[in-house]
Coordinates of C-alpha atoms in Angstrom, one line a residue:
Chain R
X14 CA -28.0 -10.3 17.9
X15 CA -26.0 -11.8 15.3
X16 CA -24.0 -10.2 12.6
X17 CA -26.0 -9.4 8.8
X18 CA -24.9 -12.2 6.3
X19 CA -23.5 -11.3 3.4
X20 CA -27.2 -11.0 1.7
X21 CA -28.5 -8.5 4.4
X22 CA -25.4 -6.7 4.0
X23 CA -26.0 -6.1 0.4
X24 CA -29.2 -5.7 0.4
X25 CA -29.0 -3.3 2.9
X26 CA -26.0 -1.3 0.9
X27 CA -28.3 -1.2 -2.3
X28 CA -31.0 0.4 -0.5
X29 CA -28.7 3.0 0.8
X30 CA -27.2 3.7 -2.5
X31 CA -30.8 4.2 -3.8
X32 CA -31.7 6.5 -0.6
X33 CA -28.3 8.5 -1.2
X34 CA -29.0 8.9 -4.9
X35 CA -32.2 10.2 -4.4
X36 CA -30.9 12.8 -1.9
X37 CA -28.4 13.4 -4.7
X38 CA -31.5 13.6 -7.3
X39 CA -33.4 16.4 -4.8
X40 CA -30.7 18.5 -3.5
X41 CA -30.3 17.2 -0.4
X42 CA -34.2 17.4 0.6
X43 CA -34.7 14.6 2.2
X44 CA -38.9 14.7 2.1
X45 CA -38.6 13.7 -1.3
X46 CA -37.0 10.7 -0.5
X47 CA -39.6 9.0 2.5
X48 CA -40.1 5.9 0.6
X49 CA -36.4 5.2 0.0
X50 CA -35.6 6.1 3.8
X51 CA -38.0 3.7 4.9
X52 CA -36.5 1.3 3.1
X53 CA -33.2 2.2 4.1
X54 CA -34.2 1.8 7.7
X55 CA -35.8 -1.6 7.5
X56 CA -33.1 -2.8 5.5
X57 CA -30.3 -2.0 7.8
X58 CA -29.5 -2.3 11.7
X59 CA -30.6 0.7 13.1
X60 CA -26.8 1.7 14.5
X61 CA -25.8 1.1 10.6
X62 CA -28.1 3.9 9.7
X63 CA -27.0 6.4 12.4
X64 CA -23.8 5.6 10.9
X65 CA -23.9 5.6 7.2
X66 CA -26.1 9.1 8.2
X67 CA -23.2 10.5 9.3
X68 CA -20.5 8.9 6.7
X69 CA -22.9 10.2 4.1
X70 CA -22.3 14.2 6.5
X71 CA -18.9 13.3 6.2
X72 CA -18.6 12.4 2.2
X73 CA -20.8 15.5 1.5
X74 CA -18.2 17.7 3.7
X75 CA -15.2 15.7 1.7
X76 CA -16.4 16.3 -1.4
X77 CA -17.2 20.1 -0.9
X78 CA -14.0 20.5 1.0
X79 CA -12.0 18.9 -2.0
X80 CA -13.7 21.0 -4.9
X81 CA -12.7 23.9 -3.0
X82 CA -16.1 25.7 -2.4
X83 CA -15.6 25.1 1.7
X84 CA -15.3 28.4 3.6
X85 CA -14.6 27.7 7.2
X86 CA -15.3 31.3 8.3
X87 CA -18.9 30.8 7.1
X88 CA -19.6 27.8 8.4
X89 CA -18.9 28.6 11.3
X90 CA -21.1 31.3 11.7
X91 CA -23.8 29.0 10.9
X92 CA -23.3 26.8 12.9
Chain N
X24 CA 55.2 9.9 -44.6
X25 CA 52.9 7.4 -43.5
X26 CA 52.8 8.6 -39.8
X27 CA 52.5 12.6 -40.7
X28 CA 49.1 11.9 -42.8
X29 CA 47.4 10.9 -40.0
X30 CA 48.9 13.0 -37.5
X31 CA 47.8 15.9 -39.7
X32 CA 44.5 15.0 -39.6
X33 CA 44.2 14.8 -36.3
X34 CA 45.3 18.2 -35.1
X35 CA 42.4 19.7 -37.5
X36 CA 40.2 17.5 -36.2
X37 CA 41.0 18.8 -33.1
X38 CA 40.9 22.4 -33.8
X39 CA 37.6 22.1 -35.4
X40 CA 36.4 21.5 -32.2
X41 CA 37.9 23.9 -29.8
X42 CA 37.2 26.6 -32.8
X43 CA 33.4 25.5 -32.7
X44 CA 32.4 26.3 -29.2
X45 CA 35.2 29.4 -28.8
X46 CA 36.7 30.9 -31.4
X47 CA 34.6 30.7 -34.5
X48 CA 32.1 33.9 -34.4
X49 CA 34.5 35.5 -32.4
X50 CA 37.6 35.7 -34.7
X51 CA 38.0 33.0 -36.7
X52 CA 40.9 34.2 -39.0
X53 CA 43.9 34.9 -37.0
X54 CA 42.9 31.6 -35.0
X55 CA 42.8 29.5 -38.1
X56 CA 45.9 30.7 -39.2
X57 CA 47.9 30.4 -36.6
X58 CA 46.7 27.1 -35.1
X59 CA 47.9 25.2 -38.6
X60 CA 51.3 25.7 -37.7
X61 CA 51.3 25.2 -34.4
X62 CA 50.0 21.6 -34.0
X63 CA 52.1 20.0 -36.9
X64 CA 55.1 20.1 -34.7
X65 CA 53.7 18.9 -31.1
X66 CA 50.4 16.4 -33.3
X67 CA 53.1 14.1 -33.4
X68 CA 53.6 12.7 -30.2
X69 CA 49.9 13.4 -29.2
X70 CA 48.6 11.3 -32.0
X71 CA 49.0 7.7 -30.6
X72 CA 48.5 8.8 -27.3
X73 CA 45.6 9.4 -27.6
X74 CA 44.5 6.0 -28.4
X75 CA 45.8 4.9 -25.4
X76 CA 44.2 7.6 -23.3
X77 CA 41.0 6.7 -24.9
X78 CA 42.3 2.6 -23.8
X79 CA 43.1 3.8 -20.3
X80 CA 39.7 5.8 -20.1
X81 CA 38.0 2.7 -20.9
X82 CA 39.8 0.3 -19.1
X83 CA 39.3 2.4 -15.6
X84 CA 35.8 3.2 -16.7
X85 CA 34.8 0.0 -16.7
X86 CA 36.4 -1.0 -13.9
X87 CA 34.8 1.9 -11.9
X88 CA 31.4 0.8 -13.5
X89 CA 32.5 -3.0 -12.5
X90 CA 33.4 -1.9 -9.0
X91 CA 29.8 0.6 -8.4
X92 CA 27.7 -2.3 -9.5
X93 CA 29.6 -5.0 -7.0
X94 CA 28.9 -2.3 -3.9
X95 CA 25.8 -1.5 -5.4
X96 CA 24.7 -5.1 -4.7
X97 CA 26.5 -5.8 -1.4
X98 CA 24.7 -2.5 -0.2
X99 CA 21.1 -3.8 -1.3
X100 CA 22.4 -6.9 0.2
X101 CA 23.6 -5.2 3.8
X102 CA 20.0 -3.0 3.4
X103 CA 18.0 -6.1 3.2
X104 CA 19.5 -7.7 5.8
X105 CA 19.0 -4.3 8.3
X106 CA 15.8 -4.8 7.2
X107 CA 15.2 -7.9 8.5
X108 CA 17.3 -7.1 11.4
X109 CA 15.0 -3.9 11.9
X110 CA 11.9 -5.8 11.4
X111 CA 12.6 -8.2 13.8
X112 CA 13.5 -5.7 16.4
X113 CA 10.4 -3.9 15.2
X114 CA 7.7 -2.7 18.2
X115 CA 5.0 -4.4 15.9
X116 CA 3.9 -8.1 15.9
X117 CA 6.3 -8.7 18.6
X118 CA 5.9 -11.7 21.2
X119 CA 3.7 -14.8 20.7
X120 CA -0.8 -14.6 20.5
X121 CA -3.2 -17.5 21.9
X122 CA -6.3 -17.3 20.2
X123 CA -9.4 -19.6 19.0
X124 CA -9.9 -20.1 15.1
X125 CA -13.4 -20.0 13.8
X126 CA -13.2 -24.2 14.1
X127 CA -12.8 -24.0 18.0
X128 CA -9.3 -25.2 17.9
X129 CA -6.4 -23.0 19.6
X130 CA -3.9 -21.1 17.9
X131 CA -0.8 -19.2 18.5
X132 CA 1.9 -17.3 16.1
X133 CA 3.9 -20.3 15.5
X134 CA 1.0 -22.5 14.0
X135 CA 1.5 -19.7 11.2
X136 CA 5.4 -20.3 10.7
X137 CA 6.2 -21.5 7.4
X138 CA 3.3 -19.6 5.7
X139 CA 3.0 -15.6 4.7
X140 CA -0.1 -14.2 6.5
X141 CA -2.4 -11.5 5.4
X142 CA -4.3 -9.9 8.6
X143 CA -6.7 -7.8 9.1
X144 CA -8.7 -6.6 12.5
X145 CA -12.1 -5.8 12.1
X146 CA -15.4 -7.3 13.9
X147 CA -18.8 -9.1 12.4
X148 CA -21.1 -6.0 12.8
X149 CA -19.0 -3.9 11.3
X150 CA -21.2 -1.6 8.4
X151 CA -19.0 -0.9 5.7
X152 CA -15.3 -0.9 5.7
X153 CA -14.1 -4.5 7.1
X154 CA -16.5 -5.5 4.4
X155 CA -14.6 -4.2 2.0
X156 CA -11.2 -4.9 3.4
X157 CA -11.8 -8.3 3.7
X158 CA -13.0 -8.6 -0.1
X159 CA -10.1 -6.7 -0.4
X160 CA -7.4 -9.0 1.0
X161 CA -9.7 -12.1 -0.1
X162 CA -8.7 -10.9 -3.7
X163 CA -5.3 -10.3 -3.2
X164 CA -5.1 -13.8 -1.7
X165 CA -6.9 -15.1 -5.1
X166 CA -4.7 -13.1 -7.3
X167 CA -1.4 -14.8 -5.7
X168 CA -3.3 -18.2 -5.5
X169 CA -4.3 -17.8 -9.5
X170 CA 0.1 -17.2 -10.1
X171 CA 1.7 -21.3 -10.4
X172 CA 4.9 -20.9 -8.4
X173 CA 4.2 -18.6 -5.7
X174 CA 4.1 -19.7 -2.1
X175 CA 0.6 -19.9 -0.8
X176 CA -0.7 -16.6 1.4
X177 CA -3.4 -17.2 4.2
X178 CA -5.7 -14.8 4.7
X179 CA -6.5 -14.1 8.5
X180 CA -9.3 -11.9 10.2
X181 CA -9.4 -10.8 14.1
X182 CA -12.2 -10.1 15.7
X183 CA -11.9 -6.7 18.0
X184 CA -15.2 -7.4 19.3
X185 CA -14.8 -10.5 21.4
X186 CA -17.8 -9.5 23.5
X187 CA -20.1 -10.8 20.6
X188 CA -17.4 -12.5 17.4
X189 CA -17.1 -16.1 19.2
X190 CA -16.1 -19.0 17.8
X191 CA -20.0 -19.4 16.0
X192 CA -20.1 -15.8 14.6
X193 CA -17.0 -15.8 13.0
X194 CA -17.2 -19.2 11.4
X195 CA -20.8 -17.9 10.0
X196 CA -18.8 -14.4 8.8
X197 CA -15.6 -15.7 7.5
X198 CA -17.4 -18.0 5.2
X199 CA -18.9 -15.4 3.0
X200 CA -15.3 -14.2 2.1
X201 CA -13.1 -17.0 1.4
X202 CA -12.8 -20.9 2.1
X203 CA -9.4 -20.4 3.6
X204 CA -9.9 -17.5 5.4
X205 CA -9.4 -18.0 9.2
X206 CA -11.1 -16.1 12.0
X207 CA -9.4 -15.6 15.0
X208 CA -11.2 -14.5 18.6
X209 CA -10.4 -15.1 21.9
X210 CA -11.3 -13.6 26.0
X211 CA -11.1 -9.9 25.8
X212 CA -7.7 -10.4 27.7
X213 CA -6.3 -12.2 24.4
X214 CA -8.1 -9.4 22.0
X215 CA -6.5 -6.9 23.6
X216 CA -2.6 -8.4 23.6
X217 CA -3.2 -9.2 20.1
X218 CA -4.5 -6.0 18.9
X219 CA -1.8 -3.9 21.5
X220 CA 0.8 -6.0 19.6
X221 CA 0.6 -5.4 16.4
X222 CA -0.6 -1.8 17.3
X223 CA -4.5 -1.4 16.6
X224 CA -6.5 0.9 18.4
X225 CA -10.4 -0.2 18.6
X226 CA -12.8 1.1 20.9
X227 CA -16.8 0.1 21.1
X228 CA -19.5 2.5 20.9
X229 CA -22.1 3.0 22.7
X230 CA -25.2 0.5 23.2
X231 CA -28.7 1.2 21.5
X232 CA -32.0 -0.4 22.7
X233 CA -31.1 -3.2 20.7
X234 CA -28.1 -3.8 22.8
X235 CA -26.3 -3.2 19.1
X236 CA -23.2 -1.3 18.7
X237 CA -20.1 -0.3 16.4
X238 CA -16.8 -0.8 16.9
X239 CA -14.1 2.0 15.6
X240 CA -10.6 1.0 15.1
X241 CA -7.6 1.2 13.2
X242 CA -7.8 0.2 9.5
X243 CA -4.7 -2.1 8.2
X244 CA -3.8 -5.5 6.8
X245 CA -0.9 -6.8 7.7
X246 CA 1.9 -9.2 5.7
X247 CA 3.6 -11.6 8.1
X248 CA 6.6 -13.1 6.9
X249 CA 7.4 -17.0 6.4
X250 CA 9.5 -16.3 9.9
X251 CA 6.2 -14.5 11.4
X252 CA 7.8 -11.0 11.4
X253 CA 5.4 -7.6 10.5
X254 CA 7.0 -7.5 7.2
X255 CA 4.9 -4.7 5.6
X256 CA 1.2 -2.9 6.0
X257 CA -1.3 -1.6 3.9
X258 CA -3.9 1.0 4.0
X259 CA -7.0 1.9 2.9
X260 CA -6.2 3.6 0.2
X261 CA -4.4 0.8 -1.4
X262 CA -5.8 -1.1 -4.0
X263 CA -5.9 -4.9 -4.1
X264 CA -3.5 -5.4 -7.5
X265 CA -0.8 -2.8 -5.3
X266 CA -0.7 -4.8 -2.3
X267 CA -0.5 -8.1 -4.4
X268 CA 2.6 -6.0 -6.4
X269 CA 3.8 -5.2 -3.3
X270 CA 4.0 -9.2 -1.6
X271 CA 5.2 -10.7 -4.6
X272 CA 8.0 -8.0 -4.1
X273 CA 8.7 -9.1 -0.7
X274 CA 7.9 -13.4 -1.6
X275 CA 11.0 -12.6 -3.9
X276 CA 13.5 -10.9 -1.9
X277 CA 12.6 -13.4 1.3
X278 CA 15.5 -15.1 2.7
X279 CA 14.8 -17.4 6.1
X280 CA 16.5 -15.9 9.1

């Protein structure tokens, strides 16, 4: 399978952003967002979704972790 | 006459002073009437001598001054060339690499001498961040090209994904980036020397249905000297007009070995 071209890259970056910003938009609730996830997915290799899934986890963790409002002890316990 | 005026003047001068910071709140009438007397006899020979001190103060202070700079250089000079001396030593970028460009045609370290080299590891079906670093390095390399005078940089990218960057794939990926931009892949065997020797970890994921994967590894670029020695490296978090700063810094204290 060869590598996206710079086109299928992009194009598969915008329809992240637009996913991601809807999530943003809804608080996280991600049945608001089916038709931007379904573009998402057929816009991008399936193992670039698994991983911009979890990079998104990870920003989302980042950003909470860096304004402070992280509480180990509690999440924890959720989880 | 003519040498007491001055000399006069100067011992008040001089007890203005010492009365400021001491005496002056304290008790300021005994002192001032005292001190009158006193210096008229000794102002005398202090007068001209201090003229001199204030020569001799000068003289050595400048020499002192003279004397820091002169070490001051020969130690920049004796820390560049540890420097080099350390860099060359260096456990990173040592021993030669054999590896096919994105043309087909073989390459090792010494094609390179001559030239400084940008380099960054990455592979072709990477999602996100080679992207980016490569349009990163791609504009510092444009930023050096667009300065008349400074020695031309080549951009380099290696594959650490031999099993699927050959020769084809990277010619198709560097192309997107920049016309000079050279990719570099090779067996497995030469991926791994490379990467080992200039320290970068990668390791492939595991395989979907689609037989697709992602490769994580380590995230530099490196600069390569004129004499192809690891002369600096740059993270992510540095921005494209930092790392420029930071070669035209080393392009101008550069001396061959």
């Amino acid at each position: 399978m060869a590598a996206p071209t710079m086109k299928e890259r992009q194009a598969c970056w915008g329809a992240r952003d637009e996913y991601w910003k809807c999530l943003d938009e809804h608080m996280e609730d991600a049945s608001q967002c089916r038709k931007l996830r379904s573009s998402f997915e057929s816009s991008c290799p399936q193992q670039w979704i698994k991983y911009f899934d979890k990079r998104r986890d990870y920003l989302k963790f980042k950003e909470k972790f860096e304004a402070g409002q992280f509480q180990p002890s509690k999440s924890t316990a959720n989880s | 006459m003519l040498l007491r005026a001055p000399s006069r003047a100067w011992p008040r001068l001089s007890q203005l002073r010492t009365g400021g910071s001491q005496v002056q709140c304290a008790r300021p009438r005994p002192f001032s009437r005292q001190r009158p007397a006193e210096p008229g006899g000794q102002g005398q020979p202090r007068g001209p001598g201090l003229r001199t001190r204030l020569l001799v103060t000068g003289l050595l202070g400048a020499g002192l001054g003279g004397a820091w700079l002169a070490l001051r250089a020969e130690k920049q000079q004796r820390q560049q060339q540890r420097r080099t001396e350390a860099l060359r030593q260096a456990a990173v970028g040592q021993g030669d690499f054999h590896l096919l460009d994105h043309h087909g045609r073989a390459r090792c370290k010494a094609d390179f001498r001559g030239q400084w080299v940008l380099v960054y590891f990455g592979f072709t079906h990477c999602p996100d961040i080679c992207p980016d670093e490569l349009e990163k390095l791609v504009q510092v390399v444009r930023r050096l090209e667009a300065e008349p005078g400074l020695p031309a940089v080549q951009p380099v990218f290696i594959t650490v994904d031999p099993e699927r960057d050959d020769v084809s794939a990277m010619a198709r990926y560097v192309q997107d980036f920049h016309p000079r931009l050279l990719g570099l892949t090779g067996s497995a065997e030469q991926v791994a020397q490379v990467s080992r020797s200039y320290r970068v970890y990668y390791s492939a994921g595991p395989k979907d249905e689609d037989q697709d994967y992602i490769v994580d590894h380590s995230i530099a670029i490196y600069l390569l000297s004129p004499d192809g020695l690891f002369t600096d490296y740059y993270g992510r978090g540095r921005s494209a007009e930092q790392i420029a700063d930071s070669v035209r810094r080393h392009m101008a204290t550069f001396r061959s070995i």
